[in-house]
Amino acid sequence: MRIVLNSLERSFVDPAGSSRRVISGISADIAAGALVAVTGPSGAGKTTFFNLLSGLLLPDSGTITAGKVDLTKLTERERDRWRAKEVGYIFQTFNLLGDLSIIDNVVLPHILIGNGAKGELEKRAIESLTALGIGDHQHKYPHQLSVGQRQRVAVARALLASPRLIIADEPTANLDDASARIVADTILALRGRSTILLASHDGRFSAVKPDHTIALGGEASHA
Amino acid sequence: MRKMNAFFTLVFASLKGRFFATTVSVFAVAVALAVVAVTGIVSFAIAKQAFESGRKYPLIVAAEGASETQIILSTIFHIDKPRGKIPFETYETLKKDPRVTAAFPIAAADSLGVFPIIGTNGDFLKDLGATYRGDIALADSHDAVLGATVARQLLMNIGAEFTGTHGMGGSADEAHEHGGHIYVVKGILDPTGGPEDAAVYTSYKAVWAIHSVHEVHAVQHADEHGEDHHDHDRYHLSDGMLTAVLARTGNPVQVFELQQEYSRPGLTAVNTAGAVRSFQKYFNTAGLVATFFAGLTLLIAAALILAITLMALDARRRELALLRILGIGRGTIALLIMLETLIVTVAGVVIGFLLGHGVPTLFAADISRLVGASIEPWHIGANEPAALIGALLLGQLVALIAMLRAYRMNLVEESAKN
Ligand SMILES: Nc1ncnc2c1ncn2[C@@H]1O[C@H](COP(=O)(O)OP(=O)(O)O)[C@@H](O)[C@H]1O
Ligand SMILES: [Mg+2]
């Protein structure tokens, strides 16, 4: 999916009451299937940038054209639907639902958002979990898995509906080596098929040359 | 439909995940409603029994000093100790009175385990109109007739022998064994649904026989220990004494006349129907008070559920934010929260109903004995429908508050802050 960003701006009002511009004048034209490295120190606005691109937040100004739609023109419900269909979001804190089994964690959200039939989704989920090396754990609960195994579950969930946009926000931070490698390889293998936005300090990714780099943080200013 | 299944899986997983909070919430509602149900069942049973007694024995003559309620409780329901005694002639003169169509002697003082032993005569038993096995004439002072519950619970049949303990419902410690007088079961009544199911009947003469022997012991006993013998003697029947006489007249005016005539020193004459009416008022008030407290409990339960839900909502911000990131809409999440809360209250209402009627079903015999009237465990009391509907409405209200709160939560900003 091609993504065109036009002069994105986003500020936050901090608790003290002063406004802080986190995203400032970002423009880019990202080809479908490209691998984009989003760089910048902590607090630079990488997560904010991803939230804008997934339709979770709206920019103060500027446009985000993803495929044929301008996200900034959609209602919240439409953005929710768009994100459910098009985006696979992997984040640093492995957010699984503690009350659901592993297989339900992967499949249930997709059933709820209408991404397919249960049987078909479950079949694909088991394949995916197996490929990620945790096929045996499908009936366990998140607390029974290691941190690395849980992140692999989150990856399986994010990729289940073959999203055209993959957002990976520090996906391998704090993971054991084996899990980090599997997660990195799985994401990178989708290059060319899905557009990938990646923020990571992990050396495993720096070995690969991205198609684009979006550097954040330098131009952040107080308004 | 697939979505519905997934939705409910999520709802139940979350309720199960908070098992303790869920259980406490459900039972808070259930207990409040069960109290209303049981109150309704018991007061209905007592009211019905009291009403029937008023028709059957419109006049009761007992000793002076007891209230009308106490007299009805002890002579009809057998759930209060008889206070004082009256001479046997009271029975004889009432029986001879042309205005009286039927009169029965009652001499109660003993018990067989938890069941009261009522000294009376065969006429009284025949007048109950119950079907029975064996012989219920109480011709001999050793003859006994058992109510259906007594026979069933004590596994006694015709021919069985027993001795009574002194003082009604007394524990083994405080009860003196009347080792001397042995009763033989001659007849067993079929279940009637009335207080007679849980009573043992003997001849009033047997009660006299025992107590004339016992009084001698009691005097000696008191002398040795220097206690006040008089108070101890209160429930003792000496020869020729009764605790009450039940009477029926040709018409209500005669009840009134007889009540006037027999209200004299040493006696209390009770117009049963009149007493029952004030009795019922008392029970209606008691029922209302019980319902009020149950309502209060329900309100506290609702507040508890609201607090638990809102706290859980806060604790679950991250999980809910995750659902939003996955593309699940604000409305769906709000619906999820509402359903969780609603299920808790509906479960509480259902369990409360089953508990409030199921427990009385299981312990129907014991409760009936305790209140002296046969209960109908599935009777829906006057206040129960309102309590059930009130609980559901309250639950819905709490669910809506939780839903609104969930809908308004700014989960995305929250998740963006890390
Ligand atoms: N919802 C929000 N409200 C206020 N400030 C926010 C919010 N989200 C992010 N910020 C602020 O914006 C800045 C950038 O945050 P973030 O995008 O998380 O950076 P990064 O992911 O690069 O570490 C931080 O200073 C952060 O505190
Ligand atoms: Mg971040």
XYZ file of C-alpha atoms and ligand atoms in Angstrom:
669
model
C 0.000 0.000 0.000
C 1.372 3.343 -1.047
C 1.400 5.987 1.650
C 1.694 9.686 0.988
C 2.293 12.061 3.895
C 1.838 15.747 3.384
C 3.149 18.241 5.965
C 2.049 16.343 9.059
C 1.883 18.325 12.282
C 0.908 17.087 15.733
C 1.277 18.725 19.127
C 0.385 17.634 22.633
C -0.558 19.776 25.557
C 1.505 18.548 28.476
C 0.146 18.538 32.041
C 1.806 21.910 32.733
C -0.436 23.403 30.036
C 2.198 24.280 27.429
C 1.871 22.888 23.924
C 4.671 20.727 22.545
C 4.991 19.903 18.867
C 5.965 16.259 18.517
C 5.494 15.779 14.767
C 6.547 18.720 12.703
C 6.291 19.060 8.936
C 6.684 15.433 7.908
C 6.168 14.711 4.201
C 6.975 11.456 2.434
C 5.901 9.259 -0.468
C 6.246 5.626 0.480
C 5.854 3.011 -2.234
C 3.776 -0.111 -1.654
C 5.878 -2.875 -0.119
C 8.630 -0.548 1.025
C 10.563 -0.967 4.258
C 10.659 2.326 6.144
C 12.961 2.923 9.082
C 11.551 5.454 11.548
C 14.416 6.755 13.639
C 14.920 9.122 16.525
C 15.769 9.034 20.211
C 13.266 8.144 22.861
C 10.560 10.790 23.074
C 11.189 11.875 19.494
C 7.615 11.040 18.468
C 7.956 7.628 16.811
C 4.938 6.146 18.595
C 2.949 9.294 17.899
C 3.884 9.015 14.229
C 2.686 5.398 14.128
C -0.551 6.294 15.849
C -1.174 8.919 13.162
C -0.474 6.437 10.390
C -2.765 3.820 11.870
C -5.600 6.293 12.276
C -5.528 6.137 16.075
C -4.713 9.848 16.239
C -5.490 12.671 13.848
C -2.862 15.227 12.873
C -3.389 18.903 13.706
C -2.740 19.598 10.047
C -1.524 17.799 6.939
C -2.885 14.712 5.199
C -2.211 10.993 5.266
C -3.176 9.174 2.083
C -3.047 5.436 2.470
C -3.863 3.633 -0.780
C -6.853 5.572 -2.030
C -8.144 6.976 1.257
C -7.239 10.130 3.104
C -7.254 9.063 6.743
C -7.748 12.604 7.961
C -11.123 12.726 6.192
C -12.500 9.604 7.834
C -14.647 9.424 10.955
C -13.385 7.560 14.003
C -15.490 4.516 13.128
C -14.209 4.496 9.556
C -10.626 4.754 10.779
C -11.264 1.882 13.202
C -12.518 -0.255 10.322
C -9.688 0.766 8.081
C -7.132 -0.104 10.782
C -8.823 -3.442 11.460
C -8.585 -4.383 7.778
C -5.305 -2.855 6.682
C -2.949 -2.505 9.631
C -0.925 -5.065 11.556
C 0.376 -3.261 14.621
C 3.203 -4.784 16.671
C 4.364 -2.863 19.714
C 7.009 -3.063 22.306
C 4.787 -3.918 25.250
C 3.318 -7.260 24.313
C -0.281 -6.554 24.725
C -2.117 -9.820 24.869
C -5.460 -10.231 26.576
C -4.656 -12.048 29.819
C -8.043 -13.757 30.104
C -7.933 -15.333 26.642
C -6.042 -18.416 25.513
C -3.235 -17.971 22.984
C -5.328 -19.136 20.042
C -8.213 -16.878 21.098
C -5.812 -13.950 21.447
C -4.796 -14.423 17.822
C -8.191 -15.220 16.301
C -10.908 -13.561 18.386
C -10.149 -9.904 17.577
C -10.204 -10.773 13.880
C -13.591 -12.429 14.199
C -14.899 -9.386 16.065
C -13.746 -7.002 13.361
C -15.038 -9.236 10.603
C -11.759 -10.359 9.084
C -12.979 -13.828 8.188
C -14.580 -17.058 9.303
C -13.526 -18.690 12.545
C -12.451 -22.019 11.042
C -10.301 -20.438 8.337
C -8.760 -17.919 10.755
C -7.961 -20.643 13.279
C -6.338 -22.790 10.637
C -4.135 -19.918 9.565
C -3.409 -18.964 13.177
C -2.154 -22.455 13.993
C 0.057 -22.436 10.884
C 1.411 -19.065 11.859
C 2.006 -19.994 15.516
C 3.754 -23.156 14.376
C 5.972 -21.183 11.983
C 6.833 -18.886 14.908
C 7.819 -21.923 16.984
C 4.956 -21.748 19.505
C 2.391 -24.066 17.899
C 2.341 -26.239 21.020
C 1.234 -23.378 23.227
C -2.040 -22.478 21.513
C -4.246 -23.581 24.408
C -2.130 -21.971 27.123
C -2.682 -18.547 28.612
C -0.352 -15.539 28.244
C 0.989 -15.772 31.810
C 2.241 -19.278 31.054
C 4.488 -17.994 28.243
C 7.811 -16.176 28.307
C 8.040 -12.555 27.224
C 9.544 -13.594 23.896
C 6.881 -16.201 23.255
C 4.169 -13.648 23.980
C 5.632 -11.234 21.451
C 5.563 -14.018 18.866
C 1.841 -14.457 19.615
C 1.355 -10.714 19.088
C 3.149 -11.010 15.751
C 0.905 -13.893 14.697
C -2.144 -11.809 15.585
C -0.880 -8.704 13.766
C -0.143 -10.599 10.593
C -3.123 -12.962 10.547
C -5.280 -10.967 8.132
C -2.336 -10.234 5.764
C -2.361 -6.475 6.415
C -1.099 -4.197 3.686
C 0.549 -1.969 6.273
C 2.702 -3.341 9.071
C 3.680 -1.046 11.922
C 6.403 -2.388 14.199
C 7.210 -0.135 17.154
C 10.357 -1.502 18.871
C 9.148 -5.062 18.213
C 12.259 -6.823 19.550
C 13.138 -4.679 22.546
C 13.542 -6.742 25.738
C 13.234 -10.076 23.933
C 15.462 -13.115 24.302
C 17.769 -13.705 21.363
C 15.814 -16.572 19.787
C 12.515 -14.726 19.945
C 14.044 -11.480 18.674
C 15.494 -13.258 15.661
C 12.228 -15.019 14.812
C 10.243 -11.786 15.173
C 12.721 -9.791 13.053
C 12.884 -12.468 10.345
C 9.111 -12.786 10.217
C 8.637 -9.043 9.750
C 11.414 -8.651 7.191
C 10.120 -11.604 5.173
C 7.018 -9.559 4.354
C 9.019 -6.801 2.682
C 7.755 -6.268 -0.828
C 4.303 -7.620 0.000
C 3.326 -5.231 2.785
C 4.498 -1.727 3.499
C 6.532 -1.915 6.705
C 7.084 0.980 9.118
C 9.710 0.021 11.626
C 11.228 1.736 14.652
C 13.988 -0.243 16.302
C 17.381 0.046 17.876
C 17.978 -3.656 17.278
C 21.144 -4.460 15.287
C 19.308 -7.284 13.556
C 17.390 -4.685 11.546
C 20.309 -2.333 10.871
C 21.922 -5.064 8.779
C 19.100 -4.542 6.280
C 19.010 -1.393 4.194
C 15.570 0.320 4.331
C 13.921 1.875 1.278
C 13.166 5.041 3.260
C 14.271 6.567 6.502
C 12.098 9.010 8.386
C 14.140 10.758 11.056
C 12.158 12.286 13.911
C 13.240 14.382 16.847
C 15.601 16.900 15.242
C 12.964 19.433 14.352
C 10.776 19.022 17.477
C 10.156 22.466 18.882
C 8.174 24.255 21.527
C 5.259 26.304 20.304
C -23.551 -14.813 14.701
C -19.850 -15.644 14.580
C -19.172 -12.192 15.919
C -21.678 -12.727 18.709
C -19.886 -15.905 19.762
C -16.536 -14.154 19.803
C -18.073 -11.287 21.693
C -19.499 -13.540 24.392
C -16.262 -15.515 24.636
C -14.560 -12.232 25.432
C -17.243 -11.235 27.960
C -17.130 -14.540 29.822
C -13.342 -14.770 29.709
C -13.161 -11.368 31.333
C -15.723 -12.288 33.997
C -13.825 -15.506 34.672
C -10.587 -13.554 34.804
C -12.053 -11.547 37.680
C -13.562 -14.584 39.341
C -13.517 -13.293 42.905
C -15.033 -9.896 42.123
C -17.618 -11.550 39.867
C -18.607 -14.098 42.516
C -18.891 -11.499 45.276
C -21.028 -9.278 43.056
C -23.325 -12.100 41.990
C -23.858 -13.292 45.537
C -24.442 -9.832 46.942
C -27.433 -9.529 44.616
C -28.512 -13.141 45.117
C -28.556 -12.988 48.912
C -30.610 -9.791 48.980
C -33.208 -11.350 46.678
C -33.202 -14.661 48.527
C -34.064 -12.803 51.741
C -37.094 -11.254 50.046
C -38.172 -14.644 48.688
C -37.837 -16.459 52.007
C -39.617 -13.675 53.901
C -42.488 -13.920 51.427
C -42.697 -17.701 51.726
C -42.658 -17.717 55.519
C -45.074 -14.861 56.066
C -47.490 -16.329 53.539
C -47.403 -19.710 55.276
C -47.971 -18.162 58.698
C -50.715 -15.863 57.472
C -52.516 -18.743 55.806
C -52.223 -20.925 58.862
C -53.343 -18.150 61.173
C -56.320 -17.406 58.971
C -57.401 -21.055 58.956
C -56.977 -21.321 62.725
C -59.200 -18.303 63.168
C -61.939 -20.149 61.343
C -61.349 -23.477 63.025
C -60.892 -22.346 66.640
C -62.510 -18.917 66.886
C -62.109 -18.898 70.676
C -59.037 -19.809 72.703
C -59.035 -19.680 76.486
C -55.616 -19.722 78.138
C -53.957 -18.455 81.295
C -53.889 -14.798 82.247
C -50.648 -12.958 81.671
C -49.871 -14.070 78.135
C -50.494 -11.863 75.114
C -52.914 -12.943 72.415
C -50.004 -13.460 70.033
C -48.185 -15.646 72.542
C -51.312 -17.701 73.065
C -51.825 -18.225 69.344
C -48.152 -19.043 68.833
C -48.149 -21.622 71.614
C -51.538 -23.260 71.077
C -51.834 -23.164 67.282
C -48.252 -22.987 65.995
C -46.565 -24.732 68.952
C -43.622 -22.339 68.610
C -43.791 -20.531 71.929
C -43.833 -21.958 75.440
C -47.247 -21.956 77.036
C -47.395 -19.377 79.843
C -49.253 -20.545 82.862
C -52.089 -22.988 83.305
C -55.847 -23.040 83.652
C -58.139 -25.410 85.563
C -59.613 -28.391 83.731
C -63.122 -27.195 84.632
C -62.698 -24.406 82.100
C -62.778 -27.093 79.428
C -65.677 -28.899 81.005
C -67.879 -25.823 81.372
C -67.078 -24.656 77.847
C -67.892 -28.067 76.451
C -71.260 -28.067 78.228
C -72.104 -24.517 77.122
C -74.944 -24.678 74.556
C -73.302 -21.954 72.464
C -70.169 -24.062 72.028
C -70.296 -26.609 69.220
C -66.881 -28.112 69.935
C -64.182 -27.700 72.596
C -60.760 -29.317 72.939
C -58.312 -29.471 75.846
C -54.647 -28.601 75.235
C -51.957 -29.431 77.790
C -48.510 -28.770 76.372
C -45.267 -28.862 78.298
C -43.037 -31.609 76.954
C -41.210 -32.375 73.756
C -39.832 -35.309 71.844
C -36.522 -33.999 70.561
C -37.436 -30.821 68.704
C -41.093 -31.789 68.362
C -43.615 -30.573 70.938
C -45.771 -33.086 72.790
C -49.353 -31.869 72.985
C -51.655 -33.399 75.543
C -55.214 -33.461 74.183
C -57.882 -36.010 73.383
C -59.073 -38.143 70.503
C -61.846 -35.678 69.632
C -59.266 -33.036 68.814
C -57.399 -35.390 66.487
C -60.555 -36.543 64.731
C -61.631 -32.937 64.351
C -58.386 -32.170 62.462
C -59.965 -34.111 59.621
C -56.648 -35.667 58.649
C -56.414 -39.187 57.329
C -54.260 -41.470 59.463
C -52.939 -44.942 60.078
C -53.618 -46.895 63.265
C -55.693 -45.521 66.107
C -56.005 -41.869 67.148
C -58.449 -42.174 70.059
C -55.750 -41.526 72.717
C -57.786 -43.770 75.016
C -54.903 -44.746 77.282
C -52.459 -42.386 78.997
C -49.582 -44.215 77.268
C -51.006 -43.768 73.775
C -49.337 -41.378 71.364
C -50.105 -40.152 67.834
C -47.364 -38.717 65.637
C -47.557 -36.033 62.991
C -46.286 -37.110 59.561
C -42.999 -35.173 59.757
C -42.223 -36.511 63.228
C -42.729 -40.115 62.128
C -40.637 -39.607 59.005
C -37.769 -37.749 60.650
C -37.511 -39.936 63.742
C -38.108 -43.110 61.708
C -40.868 -44.152 64.096
C -43.728 -46.423 63.255
C -46.795 -47.718 65.044
C -45.655 -49.674 68.086
C -42.543 -47.566 68.662
C -41.900 -46.415 72.232
C -40.415 -43.174 73.555
C -40.197 -40.921 76.579
C -40.586 -37.156 76.393
C -38.235 -34.471 77.646
C -39.461 -31.710 79.880
C -39.749 -28.189 78.510
C -40.415 -27.573 74.837
C -37.560 -27.866 72.400
C -35.072 -27.921 75.245
C -31.561 -29.223 74.666
C -30.460 -32.492 76.231
C -28.687 -30.567 79.004
C -31.605 -28.578 80.263
C -34.182 -31.252 79.631
C -34.958 -33.730 82.295
C -35.782 -37.184 81.098
C -39.166 -38.383 82.264
C -37.825 -41.860 82.529
C -40.953 -43.051 84.254
C -43.551 -42.535 81.559
C -43.261 -44.519 78.354
C -45.394 -43.629 75.334
C -46.392 -46.099 72.648
C -47.147 -44.859 69.137
C -50.702 -45.918 68.307
C -51.417 -43.794 65.278
C -49.663 -41.687 62.639
C -51.353 -38.774 60.849
C -50.937 -38.332 57.121
C -49.355 -35.018 56.080
C -51.773 -32.099 56.488
C -49.507 -29.142 55.732
C -50.361 -27.681 59.130
C -48.545 -27.496 62.466
C -49.826 -30.978 63.348
C -47.269 -32.482 60.957
C -44.547 -31.557 63.419
C -46.363 -32.400 66.645
C -46.711 -35.419 68.912
C -50.108 -35.956 70.516
C -50.804 -37.771 73.746
C -53.663 -37.813 76.194
C -53.763 -34.780 78.496
C -54.019 -37.312 81.294
C -50.524 -38.552 80.428
C -49.181 -35.045 80.876
C -50.830 -34.926 84.292
C -49.451 -38.308 85.276
C -45.891 -37.292 84.457
C -45.996 -33.964 86.126
C -47.540 -35.088 89.363
C -44.520 -37.396 89.707
C -42.132 -34.784 88.502
C -43.306 -32.013 90.802
C -42.173 -33.985 93.804
C -38.682 -34.246 92.317
C -38.671 -30.620 91.396
C -39.466 -29.510 94.915
C -36.684 -31.638 96.346
C -34.296 -30.476 93.657
C -35.070 -26.848 94.346
C -34.691 -27.285 98.088
C -31.263 -28.824 97.701
C -30.006 -26.051 95.474
C -31.951 -23.245 97.016
C -33.362 -21.989 93.697
C -36.612 -20.207 93.214
C -38.952 -23.064 92.654
C -41.832 -20.938 91.586
C -40.432 -19.852 88.220
C -39.322 -23.370 87.425
C -42.845 -24.518 88.115
C -44.375 -22.222 85.531
C -44.394 -24.782 82.724
C -45.302 -27.677 84.957
C -48.807 -28.969 84.813
C -50.235 -30.322 87.952
C -53.144 -32.667 88.116
C -56.268 -31.176 86.635
C -54.590 -28.329 84.785
C -54.461 -27.437 81.057
C -52.563 -24.802 79.074
C -55.498 -23.880 76.830
C -58.941 -24.763 75.583
C -59.838 -24.378 71.902
C -63.503 -23.780 71.179
C -65.881 -23.370 68.277
C -69.293 -21.670 68.468
C -72.457 -21.513 66.455
C -71.890 -17.929 65.324
C -69.430 -15.031 65.707
C -71.610 -13.143 68.161
C -71.313 -16.054 70.578
C -67.530 -15.863 70.292
C -67.771 -12.285 71.433
C -70.071 -13.185 74.317
C -67.860 -16.034 75.478
C -64.776 -13.876 75.176
C -66.372 -11.394 77.576
C -67.443 -14.117 79.982
C -64.132 -15.928 80.093
C -61.982 -12.857 80.450
C -61.806 -13.083 84.192
C -59.065 -13.370 86.811
C -56.691 -16.213 85.938
C -57.929 -16.512 82.322
C -57.431 -14.850 78.950
C -60.033 -15.406 76.249
C -58.835 -14.762 72.700
C -61.045 -13.985 69.735
C -58.765 -15.791 67.297
C -59.995 -14.180 64.097
C -59.591 -10.707 65.569
C -56.164 -11.511 66.984
C -55.096 -13.018 63.671
C -55.933 -9.782 61.896
C -53.613 -7.761 64.117
C -51.178 -10.645 63.887
C -51.262 -10.356 60.104
C -50.729 -6.632 60.291
C -47.691 -7.363 62.407
C -46.425 -9.846 59.850
C -47.059 -7.504 56.956
C -45.034 -4.870 58.773
C -42.304 -7.400 59.531
C -42.297 -8.435 55.865
C -42.078 -4.815 54.815
C -39.166 -4.193 57.171
C -37.379 -7.295 55.869
C -37.983 -6.147 52.296
C -36.725 -2.682 53.158
C -33.473 -4.135 54.464
C -33.229 -6.438 51.479
C -33.728 -3.377 49.275
C -30.967 -1.629 51.173
C -28.726 -4.663 50.682
C -29.607 -4.557 46.998
C -28.613 -0.896 46.780
C -25.345 -1.654 48.531
C -24.821 -4.580 46.169
C -25.449 -2.297 43.192
C -23.011 0.283 44.546
C -20.500 -2.496 45.140
C -20.884 -3.765 41.587
C -20.553 -0.252 40.209
C -17.392 0.336 42.260
C -15.920 -3.014 41.265
C -16.777 -2.442 37.608
C -15.324 1.049 37.477
C -12.200 -0.074 39.294
C -11.826 -3.013 36.949
C -12.380 -0.652 34.026
C -9.483 1.468 35.178
C -7.291 -1.561 35.742
C -8.150 -2.767 32.253
C -7.341 0.460 30.403
C -4.382 -1.149 28.682
C -6.329 -4.197 27.576
C -9.155 -2.033 26.293
C -6.662 0.225 24.525
C -5.276 -2.881 22.881
C -8.719 -3.726 21.547
C -8.965 -0.201 20.127
C -5.558 -0.536 18.445
C -6.728 -3.789 16.888
C -9.562 -1.839 15.286
C -12.374 -2.701 17.672
C -14.724 0.272 17.953
C -15.513 2.385 20.977
C -19.152 1.236 20.863
C -18.216 -2.442 20.808
C -15.989 -1.971 23.847
C -18.706 -0.052 25.692
C -21.162 -2.840 24.852
C -18.687 -5.385 26.153
C -18.465 -3.600 29.495
C -22.222 -3.175 29.701
C -22.818 -6.843 29.036
C -20.291 -7.939 31.639
C -22.063 -5.875 34.269
C -25.499 -6.927 33.131
C -24.581 -10.608 33.230
C -23.450 -10.213 36.833
C -26.789 -8.749 37.916
C -28.892 -11.133 35.839
C -26.910 -14.049 37.285
C -27.455 -12.572 40.756
C -31.199 -12.300 40.132
C -31.461 -15.854 38.780
C -29.324 -17.354 41.548
C -31.142 -15.275 44.168
C -34.491 -16.593 42.910
C -33.258 -20.193 42.860
C -31.617 -19.797 46.264
C -34.641 -18.079 47.799
C -36.944 -20.881 46.679
C -34.509 -23.786 46.374
C -33.229 -23.649 49.940
C -36.800 -23.604 51.323
C -37.553 -26.580 49.039
C -34.620 -28.513 50.463
C -35.435 -27.628 54.060
C -39.220 -27.403 53.740
C -39.834 -29.742 56.675
C -37.428 -27.971 59.032
C -38.623 -24.500 58.129
C -42.251 -25.568 58.431
C -41.557 -26.952 61.892
C -39.640 -23.824 62.869
C -42.454 -21.463 61.885
C -45.253 -23.839 62.824
C -46.889 -23.614 59.419
C -46.405 -25.574 56.252
C -44.451 -23.484 53.746
C -44.922 -23.475 49.980
C -41.329 -23.077 48.755
C -42.282 -21.749 45.303
C -44.812 -19.232 46.557
C -43.978 -15.795 45.152
C -44.409 -13.274 47.954
C -46.061 -9.899 47.463
C -42.774 -7.987 47.488
C -40.759 -10.420 45.415
C -41.672 -9.348 41.851
C -40.843 -5.737 42.721
C -37.510 -6.822 44.227
C -36.630 -8.897 41.149
C -37.561 -6.146 38.724
C -35.851 -3.556 40.931
C -32.647 -5.589 40.941
C -32.732 -5.934 37.152
C -33.364 -2.202 36.669
C -30.629 -1.327 39.138
C -28.285 -3.713 37.332
C -29.155 -2.142 34.003
C -28.494 1.303 35.454
C -25.081 0.250 36.754
C -24.338 -1.379 33.403
C -25.264 1.823 31.572
C -23.046 3.924 33.825
C -20.144 1.541 33.249
C -20.867 1.573 29.513
C -20.876 5.352 29.335
C -17.642 5.497 31.264
C -16.055 2.938 28.944
C -17.287 4.811 25.883
C -15.780 8.061 27.090
C -12.398 6.594 28.007
C -9.673 8.078 25.856
C -7.896 4.819 25.383
C -5.812 5.748 22.370
C -4.216 8.811 23.919
C -3.640 6.620 26.940
C -1.842 3.991 24.918
C 0.133 6.619 23.033
C 1.608 7.929 26.260
C 3.086 4.528 27.091
N -1.412 11.511 24.562
C -0.348 12.293 24.831
N -0.526 13.396 25.572
C 0.514 14.205 25.869
N 1.762 13.973 25.479
C 2.024 12.891 24.724
C 0.968 11.992 24.372
N 1.496 10.986 23.622
C 2.830 11.286 23.521
N 3.135 12.401 24.161
C 4.452 13.033 24.259
O 4.972 13.156 22.971
C 6.355 12.901 22.988
C 6.703 11.821 21.999
O 6.232 10.585 22.511
P 6.343 9.252 21.673
O 5.638 9.435 20.402
O 5.899 8.156 22.533
O 7.921 9.132 21.398
P 8.806 7.837 21.100
O 7.910 6.753 20.713
O 9.713 8.255 20.008
O 9.559 7.551 22.340
C 6.747 12.538 24.382
O 7.259 13.678 25.029
C 5.438 12.169 25.007
O 5.423 12.456 26.383
Mg 7.588 4.828 21.580
